[in-house]
PDB file of C-alpha atoms and ligand atoms in Angstrom:
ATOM      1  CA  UNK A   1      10.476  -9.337 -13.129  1.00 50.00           C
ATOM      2  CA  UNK A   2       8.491  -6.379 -12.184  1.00 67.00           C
ATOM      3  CA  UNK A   3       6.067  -6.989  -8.870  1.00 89.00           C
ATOM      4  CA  UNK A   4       2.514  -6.365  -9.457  1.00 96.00           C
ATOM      5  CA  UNK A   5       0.271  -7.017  -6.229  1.00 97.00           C
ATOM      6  CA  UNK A   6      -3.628  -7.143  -5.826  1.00 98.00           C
ATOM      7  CA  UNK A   7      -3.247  -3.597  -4.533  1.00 97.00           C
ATOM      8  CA  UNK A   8      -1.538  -2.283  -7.927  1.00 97.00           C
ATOM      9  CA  UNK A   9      -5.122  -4.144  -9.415  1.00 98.00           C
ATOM     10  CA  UNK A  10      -7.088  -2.177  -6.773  1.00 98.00           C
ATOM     11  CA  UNK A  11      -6.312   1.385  -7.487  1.00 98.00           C
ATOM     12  CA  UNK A  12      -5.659   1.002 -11.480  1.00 98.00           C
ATOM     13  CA  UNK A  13      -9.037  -0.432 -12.129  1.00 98.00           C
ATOM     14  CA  UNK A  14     -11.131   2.322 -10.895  1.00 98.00           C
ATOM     15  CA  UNK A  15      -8.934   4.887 -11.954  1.00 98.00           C
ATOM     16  CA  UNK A  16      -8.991   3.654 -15.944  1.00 98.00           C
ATOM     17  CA  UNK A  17     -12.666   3.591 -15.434  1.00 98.00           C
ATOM     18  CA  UNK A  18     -13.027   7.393 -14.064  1.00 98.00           C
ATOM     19  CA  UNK A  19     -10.883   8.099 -17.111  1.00 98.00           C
ATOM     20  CA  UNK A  20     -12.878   6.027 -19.641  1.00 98.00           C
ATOM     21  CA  UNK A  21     -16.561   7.961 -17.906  1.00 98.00           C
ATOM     22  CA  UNK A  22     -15.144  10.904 -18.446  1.00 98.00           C
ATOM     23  CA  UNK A  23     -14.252  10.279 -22.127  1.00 98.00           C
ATOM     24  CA  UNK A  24     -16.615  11.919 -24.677  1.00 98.00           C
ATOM     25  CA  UNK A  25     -16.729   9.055 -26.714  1.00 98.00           C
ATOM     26  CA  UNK A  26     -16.222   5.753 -24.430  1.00 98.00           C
ATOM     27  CA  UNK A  27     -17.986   7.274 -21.666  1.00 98.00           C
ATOM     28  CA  UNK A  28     -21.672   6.981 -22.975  1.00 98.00           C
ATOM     29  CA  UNK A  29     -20.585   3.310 -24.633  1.00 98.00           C
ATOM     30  CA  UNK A  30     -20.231   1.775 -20.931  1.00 98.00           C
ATOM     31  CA  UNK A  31     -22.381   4.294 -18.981  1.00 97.00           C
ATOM     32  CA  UNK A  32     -25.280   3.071 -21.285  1.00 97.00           C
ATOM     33  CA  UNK A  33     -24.236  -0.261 -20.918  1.00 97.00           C
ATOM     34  CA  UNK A  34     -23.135  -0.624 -17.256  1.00 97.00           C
ATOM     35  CA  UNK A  35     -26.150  -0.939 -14.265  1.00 97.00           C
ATOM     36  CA  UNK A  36     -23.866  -1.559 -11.842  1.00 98.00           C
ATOM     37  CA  UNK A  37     -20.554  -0.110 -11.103  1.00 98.00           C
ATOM     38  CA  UNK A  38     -19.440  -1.122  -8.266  1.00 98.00           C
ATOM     39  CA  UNK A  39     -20.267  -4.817  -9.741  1.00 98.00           C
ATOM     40  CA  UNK A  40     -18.204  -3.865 -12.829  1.00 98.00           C
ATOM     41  CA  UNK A  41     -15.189  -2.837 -10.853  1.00 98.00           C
ATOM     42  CA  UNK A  42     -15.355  -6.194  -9.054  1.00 98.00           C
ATOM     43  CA  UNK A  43     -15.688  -7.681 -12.350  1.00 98.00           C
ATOM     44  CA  UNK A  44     -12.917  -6.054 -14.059  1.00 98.00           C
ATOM     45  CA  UNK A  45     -10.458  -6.243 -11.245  1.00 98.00           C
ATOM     46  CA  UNK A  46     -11.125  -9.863 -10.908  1.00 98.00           C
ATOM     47  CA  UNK A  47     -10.100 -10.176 -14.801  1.00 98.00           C
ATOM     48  CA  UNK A  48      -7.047  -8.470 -14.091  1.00 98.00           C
ATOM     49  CA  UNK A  49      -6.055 -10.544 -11.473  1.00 98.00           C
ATOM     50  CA  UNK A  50      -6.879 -13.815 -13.304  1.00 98.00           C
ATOM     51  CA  UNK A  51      -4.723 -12.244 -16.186  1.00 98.00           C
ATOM     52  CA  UNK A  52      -1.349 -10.918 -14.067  1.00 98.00           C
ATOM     53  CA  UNK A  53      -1.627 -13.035 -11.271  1.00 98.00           C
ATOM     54  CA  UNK A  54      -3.007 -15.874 -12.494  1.00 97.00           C
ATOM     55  CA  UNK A  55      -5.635 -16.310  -9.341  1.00 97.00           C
ATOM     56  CA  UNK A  56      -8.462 -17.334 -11.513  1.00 97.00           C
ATOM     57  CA  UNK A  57     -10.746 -15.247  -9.303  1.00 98.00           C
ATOM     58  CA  UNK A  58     -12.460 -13.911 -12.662  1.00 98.00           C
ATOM     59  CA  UNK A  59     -15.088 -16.526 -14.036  1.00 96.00           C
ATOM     60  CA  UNK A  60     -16.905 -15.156 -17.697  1.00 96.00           C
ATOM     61  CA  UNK A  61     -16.895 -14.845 -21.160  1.00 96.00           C
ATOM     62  CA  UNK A  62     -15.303 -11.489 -22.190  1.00 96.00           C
ATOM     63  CA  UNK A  63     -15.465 -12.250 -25.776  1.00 96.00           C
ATOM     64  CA  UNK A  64     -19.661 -12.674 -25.419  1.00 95.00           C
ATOM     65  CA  UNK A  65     -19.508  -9.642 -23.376  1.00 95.00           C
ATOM     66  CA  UNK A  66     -17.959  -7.442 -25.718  1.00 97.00           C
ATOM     67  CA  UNK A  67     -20.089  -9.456 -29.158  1.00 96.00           C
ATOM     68  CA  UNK A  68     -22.799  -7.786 -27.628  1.00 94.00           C
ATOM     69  CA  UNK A  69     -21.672  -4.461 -27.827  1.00 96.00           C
ATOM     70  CA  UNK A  70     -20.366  -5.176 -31.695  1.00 95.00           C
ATOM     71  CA  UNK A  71     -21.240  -1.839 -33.223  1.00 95.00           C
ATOM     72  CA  UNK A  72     -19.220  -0.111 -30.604  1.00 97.00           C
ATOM     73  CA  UNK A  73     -16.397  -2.132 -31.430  1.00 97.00           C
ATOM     74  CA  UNK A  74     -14.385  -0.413 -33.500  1.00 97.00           C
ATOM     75  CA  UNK A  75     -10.942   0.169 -34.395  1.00 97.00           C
ATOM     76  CA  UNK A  76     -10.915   3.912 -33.470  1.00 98.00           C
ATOM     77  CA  UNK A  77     -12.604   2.968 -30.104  1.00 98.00           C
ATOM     78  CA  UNK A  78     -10.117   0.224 -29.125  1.00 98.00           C
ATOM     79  CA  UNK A  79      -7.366   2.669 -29.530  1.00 98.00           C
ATOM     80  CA  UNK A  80      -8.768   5.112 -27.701  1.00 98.00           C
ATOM     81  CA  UNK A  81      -9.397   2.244 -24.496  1.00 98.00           C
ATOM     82  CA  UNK A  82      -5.694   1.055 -24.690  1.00 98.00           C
ATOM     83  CA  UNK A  83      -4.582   5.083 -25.303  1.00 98.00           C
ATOM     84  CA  UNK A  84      -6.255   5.138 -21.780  1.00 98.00           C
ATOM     85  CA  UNK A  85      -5.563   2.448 -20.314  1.00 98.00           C
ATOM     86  CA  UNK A  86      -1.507   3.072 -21.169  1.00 98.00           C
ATOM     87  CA  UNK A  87      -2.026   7.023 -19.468  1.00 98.00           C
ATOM     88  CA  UNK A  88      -3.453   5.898 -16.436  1.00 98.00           C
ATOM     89  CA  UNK A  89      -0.920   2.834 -15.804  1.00 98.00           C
ATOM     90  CA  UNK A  90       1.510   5.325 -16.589  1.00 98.00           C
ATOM     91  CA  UNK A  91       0.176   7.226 -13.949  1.00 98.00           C
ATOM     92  CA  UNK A  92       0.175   4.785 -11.339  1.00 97.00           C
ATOM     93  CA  UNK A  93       2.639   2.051 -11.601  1.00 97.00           C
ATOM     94  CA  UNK A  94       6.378   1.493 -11.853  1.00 96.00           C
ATOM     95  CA  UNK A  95       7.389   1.348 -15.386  1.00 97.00           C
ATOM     96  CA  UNK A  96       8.089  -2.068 -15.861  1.00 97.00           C
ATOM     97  CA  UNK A  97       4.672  -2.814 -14.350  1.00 97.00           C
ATOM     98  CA  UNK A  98       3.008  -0.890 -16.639  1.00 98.00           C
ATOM     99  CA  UNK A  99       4.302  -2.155 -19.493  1.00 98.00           C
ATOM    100  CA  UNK A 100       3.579  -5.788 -18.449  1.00 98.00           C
ATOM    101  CA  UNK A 101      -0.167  -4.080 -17.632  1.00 98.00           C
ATOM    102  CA  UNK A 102       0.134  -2.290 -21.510  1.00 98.00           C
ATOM    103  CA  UNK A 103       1.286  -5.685 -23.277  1.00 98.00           C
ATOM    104  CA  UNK A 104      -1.313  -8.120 -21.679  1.00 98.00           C
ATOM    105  CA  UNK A 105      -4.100  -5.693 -22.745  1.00 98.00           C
ATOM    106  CA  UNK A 106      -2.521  -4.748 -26.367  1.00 98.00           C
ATOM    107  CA  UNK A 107      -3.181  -8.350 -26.910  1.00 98.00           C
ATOM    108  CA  UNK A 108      -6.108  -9.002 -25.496  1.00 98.00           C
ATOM    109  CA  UNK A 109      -7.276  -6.193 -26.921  1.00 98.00           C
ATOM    110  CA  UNK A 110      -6.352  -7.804 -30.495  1.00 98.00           C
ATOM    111  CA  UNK A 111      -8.147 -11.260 -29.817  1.00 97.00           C
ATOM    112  CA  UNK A 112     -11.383  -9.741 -29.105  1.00 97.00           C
ATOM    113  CA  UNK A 113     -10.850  -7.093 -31.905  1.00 96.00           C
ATOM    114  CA  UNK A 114     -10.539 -10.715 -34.142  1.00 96.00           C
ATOM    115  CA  UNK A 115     -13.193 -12.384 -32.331  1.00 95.00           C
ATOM    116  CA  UNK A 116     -15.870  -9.117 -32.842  1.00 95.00           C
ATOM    117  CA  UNK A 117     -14.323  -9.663 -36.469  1.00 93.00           C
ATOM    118  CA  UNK A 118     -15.230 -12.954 -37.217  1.00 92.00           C
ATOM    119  CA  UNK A 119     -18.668 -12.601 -35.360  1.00 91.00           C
ATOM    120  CA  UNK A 120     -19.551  -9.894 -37.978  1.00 90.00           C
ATOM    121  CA  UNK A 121     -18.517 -11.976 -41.090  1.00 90.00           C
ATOM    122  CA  UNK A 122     -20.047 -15.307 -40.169  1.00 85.00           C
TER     123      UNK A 122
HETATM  124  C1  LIG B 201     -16.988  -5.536 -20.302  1.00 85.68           C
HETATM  125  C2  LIG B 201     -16.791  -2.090 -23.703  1.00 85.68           C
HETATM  126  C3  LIG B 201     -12.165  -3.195 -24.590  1.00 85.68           C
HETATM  127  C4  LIG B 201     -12.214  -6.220 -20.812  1.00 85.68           C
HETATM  128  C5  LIG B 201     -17.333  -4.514 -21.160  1.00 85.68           C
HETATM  129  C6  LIG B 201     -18.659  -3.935 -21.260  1.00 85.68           C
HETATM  130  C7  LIG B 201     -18.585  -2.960 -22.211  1.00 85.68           C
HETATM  131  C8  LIG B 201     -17.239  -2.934 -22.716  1.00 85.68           C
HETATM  132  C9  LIG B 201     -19.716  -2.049 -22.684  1.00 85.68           C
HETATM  133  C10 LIG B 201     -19.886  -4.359 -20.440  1.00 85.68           C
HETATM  134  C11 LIG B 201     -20.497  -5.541 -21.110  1.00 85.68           C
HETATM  135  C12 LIG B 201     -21.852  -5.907 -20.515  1.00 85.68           C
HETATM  136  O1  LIG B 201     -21.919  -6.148 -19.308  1.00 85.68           O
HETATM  137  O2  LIG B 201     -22.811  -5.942 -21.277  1.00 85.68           O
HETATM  138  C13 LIG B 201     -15.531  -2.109 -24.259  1.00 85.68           C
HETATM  139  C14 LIG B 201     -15.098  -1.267 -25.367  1.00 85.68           C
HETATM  140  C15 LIG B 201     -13.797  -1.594 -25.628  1.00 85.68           C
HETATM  141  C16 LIG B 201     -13.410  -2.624 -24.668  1.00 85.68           C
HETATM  142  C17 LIG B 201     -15.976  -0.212 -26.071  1.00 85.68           C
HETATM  143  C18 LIG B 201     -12.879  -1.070 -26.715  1.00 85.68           C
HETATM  144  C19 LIG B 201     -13.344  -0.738 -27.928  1.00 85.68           C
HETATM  145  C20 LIG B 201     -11.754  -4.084 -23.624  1.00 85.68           C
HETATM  146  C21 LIG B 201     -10.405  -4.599 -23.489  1.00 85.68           C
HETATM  147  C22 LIG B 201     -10.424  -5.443 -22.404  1.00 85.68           C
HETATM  148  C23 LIG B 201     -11.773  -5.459 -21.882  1.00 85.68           C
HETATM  149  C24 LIG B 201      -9.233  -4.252 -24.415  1.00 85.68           C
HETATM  150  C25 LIG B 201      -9.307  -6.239 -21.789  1.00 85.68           C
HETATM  151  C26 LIG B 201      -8.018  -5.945 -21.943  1.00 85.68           C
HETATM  152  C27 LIG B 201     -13.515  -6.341 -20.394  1.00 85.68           C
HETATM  153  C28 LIG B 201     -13.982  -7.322 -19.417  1.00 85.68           C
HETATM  154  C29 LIG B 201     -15.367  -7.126 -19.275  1.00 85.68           C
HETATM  155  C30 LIG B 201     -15.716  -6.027 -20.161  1.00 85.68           C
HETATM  156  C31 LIG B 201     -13.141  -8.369 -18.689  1.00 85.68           C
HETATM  157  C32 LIG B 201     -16.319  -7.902 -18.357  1.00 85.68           C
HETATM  158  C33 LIG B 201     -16.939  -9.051 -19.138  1.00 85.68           C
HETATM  159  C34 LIG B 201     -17.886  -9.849 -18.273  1.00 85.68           C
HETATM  160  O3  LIG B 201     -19.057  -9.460 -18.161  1.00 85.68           O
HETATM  161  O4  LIG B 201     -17.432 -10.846 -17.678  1.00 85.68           O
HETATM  162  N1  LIG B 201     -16.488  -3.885 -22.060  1.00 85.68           N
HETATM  163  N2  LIG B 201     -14.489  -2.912 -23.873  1.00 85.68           N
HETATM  164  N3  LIG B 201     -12.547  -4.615 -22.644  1.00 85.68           N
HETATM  165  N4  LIG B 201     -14.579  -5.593 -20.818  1.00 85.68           N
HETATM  166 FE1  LIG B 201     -14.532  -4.275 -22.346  1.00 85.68          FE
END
């Protein structure tokens, strides 16, 4: 069982989202979409710790969230978000806590990729 703590959450959070600002094709997606940053963070590491560690500090809708953004939600652009995500836990964690990072979001990021899916069929 690999140990992921709240501070693992702390520094991998902003550090995937310095990597996604910088990229030429994500970064414009959230900047455009994304007042508030430090509120973001918050959010996101809040959704990471509801997901790993099960604290249920994150309370929304991620599939809404991301329904809103449809036309940005393509297959090109969620590989390029987990091809991230994967570098920079890479970067910072253990192995086997990346991985466990890498698999949780692989298939999260295939449940919204379904839900954006079925949203634009209906
Ligand atoms: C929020 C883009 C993939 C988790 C957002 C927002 C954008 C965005 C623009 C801000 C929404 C808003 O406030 O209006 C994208 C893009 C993705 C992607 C372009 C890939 C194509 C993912 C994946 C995950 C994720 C794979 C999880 C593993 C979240 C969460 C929020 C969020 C938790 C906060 C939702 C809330 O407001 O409660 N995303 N996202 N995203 N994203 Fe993503």
């Amino acid at each position: 069982m690999s140990q992921i703590s709240e501070e693992d959450i702390g520094r991998l959070v902003p550090a995937f989202y310095d990597r996604v600002r910088a990229d030429p094709v994500l970064g414009p997606i959230f900047d455009q979409a994304i007042d508030d940053w430090p509120l973001h963070l918050e959010k996101l590491k809040a959704f990471w710790s509801s997901v790993m560690l099960g604290t249920g500090r994150y309370k929304g809708q991620p599939m809404v969230a991301h329904v809103r953004h449809e036309p940005h939600m393509t297959e090109d652009n969620f590989s390029r978000w987990l091809a991230l995500w994967r570098q920079t836990s890479d970067d910072m964690l253990a192995p086997e806590a990346a991985a466990a990072f890498q698999e949780k979001a692989d298939r999260i990021a295939e449940s919204l990729q379904l839900g954006v899916q079925f949203y634009r069929e209906r």
